[in-house]
PDB file of C-alpha atoms in Angstrom:
ATOM      1  CA  UNK Y   1      26.428  42.352  14.436  1.00 59.00           C
ATOM      2  CA  UNK Y   2      23.944  42.311  11.568  1.00 57.00           C
ATOM      3  CA  UNK Y   3      25.447  39.321   9.817  1.00 54.00           C
ATOM      4  CA  UNK Y   4      25.069  37.361  13.028  1.00 55.00           C
ATOM      5  CA  UNK Y   5      21.330  37.617  13.178  1.00 53.00           C
ATOM      6  CA  UNK Y   6      20.558  35.616  10.080  1.00 51.00           C
ATOM      7  CA  UNK Y   7      22.405  32.620  11.356  1.00 52.00           C
ATOM      8  CA  UNK Y   8      19.936  30.511  13.244  1.00 52.00           C
ATOM      9  CA  UNK Y   9      16.604  31.687  12.007  1.00 51.00           C
ATOM     10  CA  UNK Y  10      15.798  28.917   9.591  1.00 51.00           C
ATOM     11  CA  UNK Y  11      16.559  26.096  11.974  1.00 53.00           C
ATOM     12  CA  UNK Y  12      13.417  26.652  13.990  1.00 56.00           C
ATOM     13  CA  UNK Y  13      11.240  25.991  10.965  1.00 53.00           C
ATOM     14  CA  UNK Y  14      10.170  22.347  10.732  1.00 51.00           C
ATOM     15  CA  UNK Y  15      11.679  20.612   7.716  1.00 51.00           C
ATOM     16  CA  UNK Y  16       9.472  20.970   4.684  1.00 50.00           C
ATOM     17  CA  UNK Y  17       8.990  17.221   4.292  1.00 51.00           C
ATOM     18  CA  UNK Y  18       7.587  16.803   7.778  1.00 48.00           C
ATOM     19  CA  UNK Y  19       5.201  19.689   7.316  1.00 44.00           C
ATOM     20  CA  UNK Y  20       3.904  18.236   4.072  1.00 46.00           C
ATOM     21  CA  UNK Y  21       3.395  14.737   5.387  1.00 45.00           C
ATOM     22  CA  UNK Y  22       1.689  15.790   8.600  1.00 44.00           C
ATOM     23  CA  UNK Y  23      -0.943  17.764   6.740  1.00 45.00           C
ATOM     24  CA  UNK Y  24      -1.702  14.903   4.377  1.00 44.00           C
ATOM     25  CA  UNK Y  25      -1.910  12.408   7.230  1.00 44.00           C
ATOM     26  CA  UNK Y  26      -5.372  13.725   7.991  1.00 54.00           C
ATOM     27  CA  UNK Y  27      -6.451  11.457   5.180  1.00 80.00           C
ATOM     28  CA  UNK Y  28      -3.903   8.806   4.407  1.00 91.00           C
ATOM     29  CA  UNK Y  29      -4.101   7.009   1.099  1.00 96.00           C
ATOM     30  CA  UNK Y  30      -5.542   3.517   1.294  1.00 96.00           C
ATOM     31  CA  UNK Y  31      -4.257   0.220  -0.027  1.00 96.00           C
ATOM     32  CA  UNK Y  32      -6.831  -2.542   0.087  1.00 95.00           C
ATOM     33  CA  UNK Y  33      -5.896  -6.213   0.542  1.00 94.00           C
ATOM     34  CA  UNK Y  34      -7.820  -9.450   0.544  1.00 90.00           C
ATOM     35  CA  UNK Y  35      -8.380 -10.606   4.159  1.00 92.00           C
ATOM     36  CA  UNK Y  36      -6.267 -13.716   3.572  1.00 91.00           C
ATOM     37  CA  UNK Y  37      -3.184 -11.526   3.024  1.00 92.00           C
ATOM     38  CA  UNK Y  38      -3.375  -9.745   6.337  1.00 95.00           C
ATOM     39  CA  UNK Y  39      -1.313 -12.243   8.426  1.00 95.00           C
ATOM     40  CA  UNK Y  40       1.492 -12.359   5.857  1.00 96.00           C
ATOM     41  CA  UNK Y  41       1.711  -8.571   5.754  1.00 96.00           C
ATOM     42  CA  UNK Y  42       1.752  -8.196   9.534  1.00 95.00           C
ATOM     43  CA  UNK Y  43       4.375 -10.945   9.829  1.00 95.00           C
ATOM     44  CA  UNK Y  44       6.552  -9.252   7.211  1.00 95.00           C
ATOM     45  CA  UNK Y  45       6.379 -12.207   4.810  1.00 96.00           C
ATOM     46  CA  UNK Y  46       4.642 -10.118   2.175  1.00 97.00           C
ATOM     47  CA  UNK Y  47       6.345  -6.822   1.372  1.00 98.00           C
ATOM     48  CA  UNK Y  48       5.056  -6.067  -2.117  1.00 98.00           C
ATOM     49  CA  UNK Y  49       1.712  -5.971  -3.868  1.00 97.00           C
ATOM     50  CA  UNK Y  50       1.149  -6.184  -7.618  1.00 97.00           C
ATOM     51  CA  UNK Y  51      -1.748  -4.235  -9.124  1.00 96.00           C
ATOM     52  CA  UNK Y  52      -2.965  -3.837 -12.670  1.00 96.00           C
ATOM     53  CA  UNK Y  53      -1.748  -0.565 -14.188  1.00 94.00           C
ATOM     54  CA  UNK Y  54      -4.647   1.812 -14.561  1.00 88.00           C
ATOM     55  CA  UNK Y  55      -6.898  -0.313 -12.416  1.00 85.00           C
ATOM     56  CA  UNK Y  56      -9.719   1.673 -10.878  1.00 81.00           C
ATOM     57  CA  UNK Y  57      -9.914   0.212  -7.390  1.00 85.00           C
ATOM     58  CA  UNK Y  58     -12.458   2.231  -5.388  1.00 89.00           C
ATOM     59  CA  UNK Y  59     -11.043   0.833  -2.128  1.00 91.00           C
ATOM     60  CA  UNK Y  60      -7.474   2.009  -2.795  1.00 94.00           C
ATOM     61  CA  UNK Y  61      -5.793   5.306  -3.622  1.00 95.00           C
ATOM     62  CA  UNK Y  62      -3.214   3.810  -5.960  1.00 94.00           C
ATOM     63  CA  UNK Y  63      -2.348   7.152  -7.594  1.00 93.00           C
ATOM     64  CA  UNK Y  64      -1.225   8.536  -4.242  1.00 95.00           C
ATOM     65  CA  UNK Y  65       1.138   5.668  -3.430  1.00 96.00           C
ATOM     66  CA  UNK Y  66       4.535   7.179  -4.115  1.00 96.00           C
ATOM     67  CA  UNK Y  67       7.868   6.250  -2.509  1.00 97.00           C
ATOM     68  CA  UNK Y  68       8.019   7.623   1.034  1.00 97.00           C
ATOM     69  CA  UNK Y  69       4.239   7.891   1.363  1.00 96.00           C
ATOM     70  CA  UNK Y  70       2.558   6.172   4.270  1.00 96.00           C
ATOM     71  CA  UNK Y  71      -0.803   4.571   3.697  1.00 96.00           C
ATOM     72  CA  UNK Y  72      -3.355   2.519   5.562  1.00 95.00           C
ATOM     73  CA  UNK Y  73      -3.508  -1.170   4.742  1.00 96.00           C
ATOM     74  CA  UNK Y  74      -7.207  -2.003   4.658  1.00 95.00           C
ATOM     75  CA  UNK Y  75      -9.085  -5.244   4.478  1.00 93.00           C
ATOM     76  CA  UNK Y  76     -12.709  -6.259   4.753  1.00 87.00           C
ATOM     77  CA  UNK Y  77     -13.562  -6.633   8.405  1.00 74.00           C
ATOM     78  CA  UNK Y  78     -15.939  -9.484   7.644  1.00 62.00           C
ATOM     79  CA  UNK Y  79     -13.923 -12.651   8.263  1.00 54.00           C
ATOM     80  CA  UNK Y  80     -16.177 -14.692   5.995  1.00 49.00           C
ATOM     81  CA  UNK Y  81     -15.773 -12.513   2.940  1.00 44.00           C
ATOM     82  CA  UNK Y  82     -14.566 -15.559   0.987  1.00 47.00           C
ATOM     83  CA  UNK Y  83     -17.924 -17.277   1.227  1.00 45.00           C
ATOM     84  CA  UNK Y  84     -19.928 -14.128   0.667  1.00 43.00           C
ATOM     85  CA  UNK Y  85     -19.095 -14.245  -3.029  1.00 46.00           C
ATOM     86  CA  UNK Y  86     -21.322 -17.309  -3.379  1.00 45.00           C
ATOM     87  CA  UNK Y  87     -24.320 -15.472  -1.968  1.00 44.00           C
ATOM     88  CA  UNK Y  88     -26.687 -13.066  -3.611  1.00 41.00           C
ATOM     89  CA  UNK Y  89     -24.972 -10.118  -5.337  1.00 44.00           C
ATOM     90  CA  UNK Y  90     -26.842  -7.647  -3.142  1.00 42.00           C
ATOM     91  CA  UNK Y  91     -24.644  -8.399  -0.115  1.00 42.00           C
ATOM     92  CA  UNK Y  92     -22.836  -5.269   0.961  1.00 42.00           C
ATOM     93  CA  UNK Y  93     -19.470  -6.817   1.818  1.00 43.00           C
ATOM     94  CA  UNK Y  94     -17.744  -4.756  -0.833  1.00 45.00           C
ATOM     95  CA  UNK Y  95     -18.845  -1.391   0.522  1.00 45.00           C
ATOM     96  CA  UNK Y  96     -16.009   0.589   2.064  1.00 47.00           C
ATOM     97  CA  UNK Y  97     -17.961   0.720   5.320  1.00 57.00           C
ATOM     98  CA  UNK Y  98     -16.919  -2.899   5.848  1.00 74.00           C
ATOM     99  CA  UNK Y  99     -13.216  -2.121   5.462  1.00 84.00           C
ATOM    100  CA  UNK Y 100     -10.881  -1.600   8.393  1.00 88.00           C
ATOM    101  CA  UNK Y 101      -7.265  -0.482   8.594  1.00 92.00           C
ATOM    102  CA  UNK Y 102      -4.980  -3.123  10.067  1.00 94.00           C
ATOM    103  CA  UNK Y 103      -1.538  -1.565   9.518  1.00 95.00           C
ATOM    104  CA  UNK Y 104       0.303   1.519   8.352  1.00 95.00           C
ATOM    105  CA  UNK Y 105       2.581   0.853   5.397  1.00 97.00           C
ATOM    106  CA  UNK Y 106       5.383   3.005   4.049  1.00 97.00           C
ATOM    107  CA  UNK Y 107       5.843   2.721   0.308  1.00 98.00           C
ATOM    108  CA  UNK Y 108       9.509   2.054  -0.472  1.00 98.00           C
ATOM    109  CA  UNK Y 109       9.450   2.009  -4.259  1.00 97.00           C
ATOM    110  CA  UNK Y 110       7.093   1.476  -7.157  1.00 97.00           C
ATOM    111  CA  UNK Y 111       8.033  -0.373 -10.316  1.00 97.00           C
ATOM    112  CA  UNK Y 112       6.225  -1.458 -13.443  1.00 97.00           C
ATOM    113  CA  UNK Y 113       6.522  -5.056 -14.642  1.00 98.00           C
ATOM    114  CA  UNK Y 114       4.869  -6.951 -17.446  1.00 98.00           C
ATOM    115  CA  UNK Y 115       2.959 -10.104 -16.676  1.00 98.00           C
ATOM    116  CA  UNK Y 116       5.623 -12.142 -18.482  1.00 98.00           C
ATOM    117  CA  UNK Y 117       8.390 -10.245 -16.672  1.00 98.00           C
ATOM    118  CA  UNK Y 118       7.302 -11.263 -13.174  1.00 98.00           C
ATOM    119  CA  UNK Y 119      10.333 -12.883 -11.558  1.00 97.00           C
ATOM    120  CA  UNK Y 120      11.095 -15.243  -8.707  1.00 98.00           C
ATOM    121  CA  UNK Y 121      12.327 -12.403  -6.499  1.00 97.00           C
ATOM    122  CA  UNK Y 122       9.015 -10.573  -6.777  1.00 98.00           C
ATOM    123  CA  UNK Y 123       7.120 -13.806  -6.079  1.00 98.00           C
ATOM    124  CA  UNK Y 124       9.022 -14.221  -2.803  1.00 97.00           C
ATOM    125  CA  UNK Y 125       8.230 -10.634  -1.791  1.00 98.00           C
ATOM    126  CA  UNK Y 126       4.586 -11.444  -2.519  1.00 97.00           C
ATOM    127  CA  UNK Y 127       4.778 -14.501  -0.234  1.00 96.00           C
ATOM    128  CA  UNK Y 128       4.412 -16.863  -3.213  1.00 97.00           C
ATOM    129  CA  UNK Y 129       6.716 -19.868  -3.732  1.00 97.00           C
ATOM    130  CA  UNK Y 130       7.637 -18.917  -7.309  1.00 98.00           C
ATOM    131  CA  UNK Y 131       6.782 -16.671 -10.242  1.00 98.00           C
ATOM    132  CA  UNK Y 132       4.260 -19.107 -11.706  1.00 97.00           C
ATOM    133  CA  UNK Y 133       2.339 -19.163  -8.445  1.00 97.00           C
ATOM    134  CA  UNK Y 134       2.217 -15.376  -8.408  1.00 97.00           C
ATOM    135  CA  UNK Y 135       1.008 -15.306 -12.000  1.00 97.00           C
ATOM    136  CA  UNK Y 136      -1.744 -17.792 -11.142  1.00 97.00           C
ATOM    137  CA  UNK Y 137      -2.768 -15.611  -8.210  1.00 94.00           C
ATOM    138  CA  UNK Y 138      -2.896 -12.515 -10.417  1.00 96.00           C
ATOM    139  CA  UNK Y 139      -4.965 -14.409 -12.977  1.00 96.00           C
ATOM    140  CA  UNK Y 140      -7.619 -14.973 -10.355  1.00 93.00           C
ATOM    141  CA  UNK Y 141      -7.913 -11.223  -9.784  1.00 90.00           C
ATOM    142  CA  UNK Y 142      -7.209 -10.165 -13.371  1.00 94.00           C
ATOM    143  CA  UNK Y 143      -8.451 -12.949 -15.670  1.00 95.00           C
ATOM    144  CA  UNK Y 144      -7.774 -10.893 -18.791  1.00 95.00           C
ATOM    145  CA  UNK Y 145      -4.016 -10.579 -18.145  1.00 96.00           C
ATOM    146  CA  UNK Y 146      -1.705 -11.483 -21.036  1.00 97.00           C
ATOM    147  CA  UNK Y 147       2.104 -11.516 -21.237  1.00 97.00           C
ATOM    148  CA  UNK Y 148       2.291  -7.840 -22.181  1.00 97.00           C
ATOM    149  CA  UNK Y 149      -0.162  -6.618 -19.519  1.00 97.00           C
ATOM    150  CA  UNK Y 150       1.566  -4.069 -17.295  1.00 97.00           C
ATOM    151  CA  UNK Y 151       1.368  -4.181 -13.532  1.00 97.00           C
ATOM    152  CA  UNK Y 152       2.510  -1.757 -10.859  1.00 97.00           C
ATOM    153  CA  UNK Y 153       4.437  -3.308  -8.006  1.00 98.00           C
ATOM    154  CA  UNK Y 154       4.273  -1.420  -4.707  1.00 98.00           C
ATOM    155  CA  UNK Y 155       7.099  -2.353  -2.333  1.00 98.00           C
ATOM    156  CA  UNK Y 156       6.298  -1.490   1.261  1.00 98.00           C
ATOM    157  CA  UNK Y 157       7.337  -1.869   4.877  1.00 96.00           C
ATOM    158  CA  UNK Y 158       4.970  -2.098   7.801  1.00 96.00           C
ATOM    159  CA  UNK Y 159       5.662   0.850  10.084  1.00 93.00           C
ATOM    160  CA  UNK Y 160       4.625   1.257  13.678  1.00 68.00           C
ATOM    161  CA  UNK Y 161       1.254   2.564  14.575  1.00 58.00           C
ATOM    162  CA  UNK Y 162       1.470   6.125  13.328  1.00 50.00           C
ATOM    163  CA  UNK Y 163       0.094   7.694  16.510  1.00 49.00           C
ATOM    164  CA  UNK Y 164       3.550   7.342  18.037  1.00 51.00           C
ATOM    165  CA  UNK Y 165       5.160   9.839  15.700  1.00 51.00           C
ATOM    166  CA  UNK Y 166       2.284  12.246  15.307  1.00 49.00           C
ATOM    167  CA  UNK Y 167       2.472  15.295  17.515  1.00 44.00           C
ATOM    168  CA  UNK Y 168      -1.059  15.550  18.844  1.00 41.00           C
TER     169      UNK Y 168
END
């Protein structure tokens, strides 16, 4: 009966993937958005975000955003953060203490595009009417962009509040 014993042992172990993701969920990576993007993300109209390759964004953990990873979508909790840019530079709106998570996103895939290679399909995922509109938007955030500038595109889905599938 010895051969019989080895049969079921491994099935009681949790799958390796689940074990890995539950330990890292103690500190999920962050992806920071401008407050104006929040409604489009929650409504599912925006399912991708384009970021400058190599950008050092202190509010986001871009290096950790790999396919299958879940992250917090953050935005500045101050509703008036648009106007705050006109005020004195010593306002603290950009400190992470003002950021709040408004959704959990699951990264579907990550691709690299050049500024010139941005297409209509990506613009629609970004909730922009066309590629030119998306390029104009990116120029506001990244004024130095040229045709050959490389961007990372993070495709994501909004997933349910993660407390549902966490065993507490």
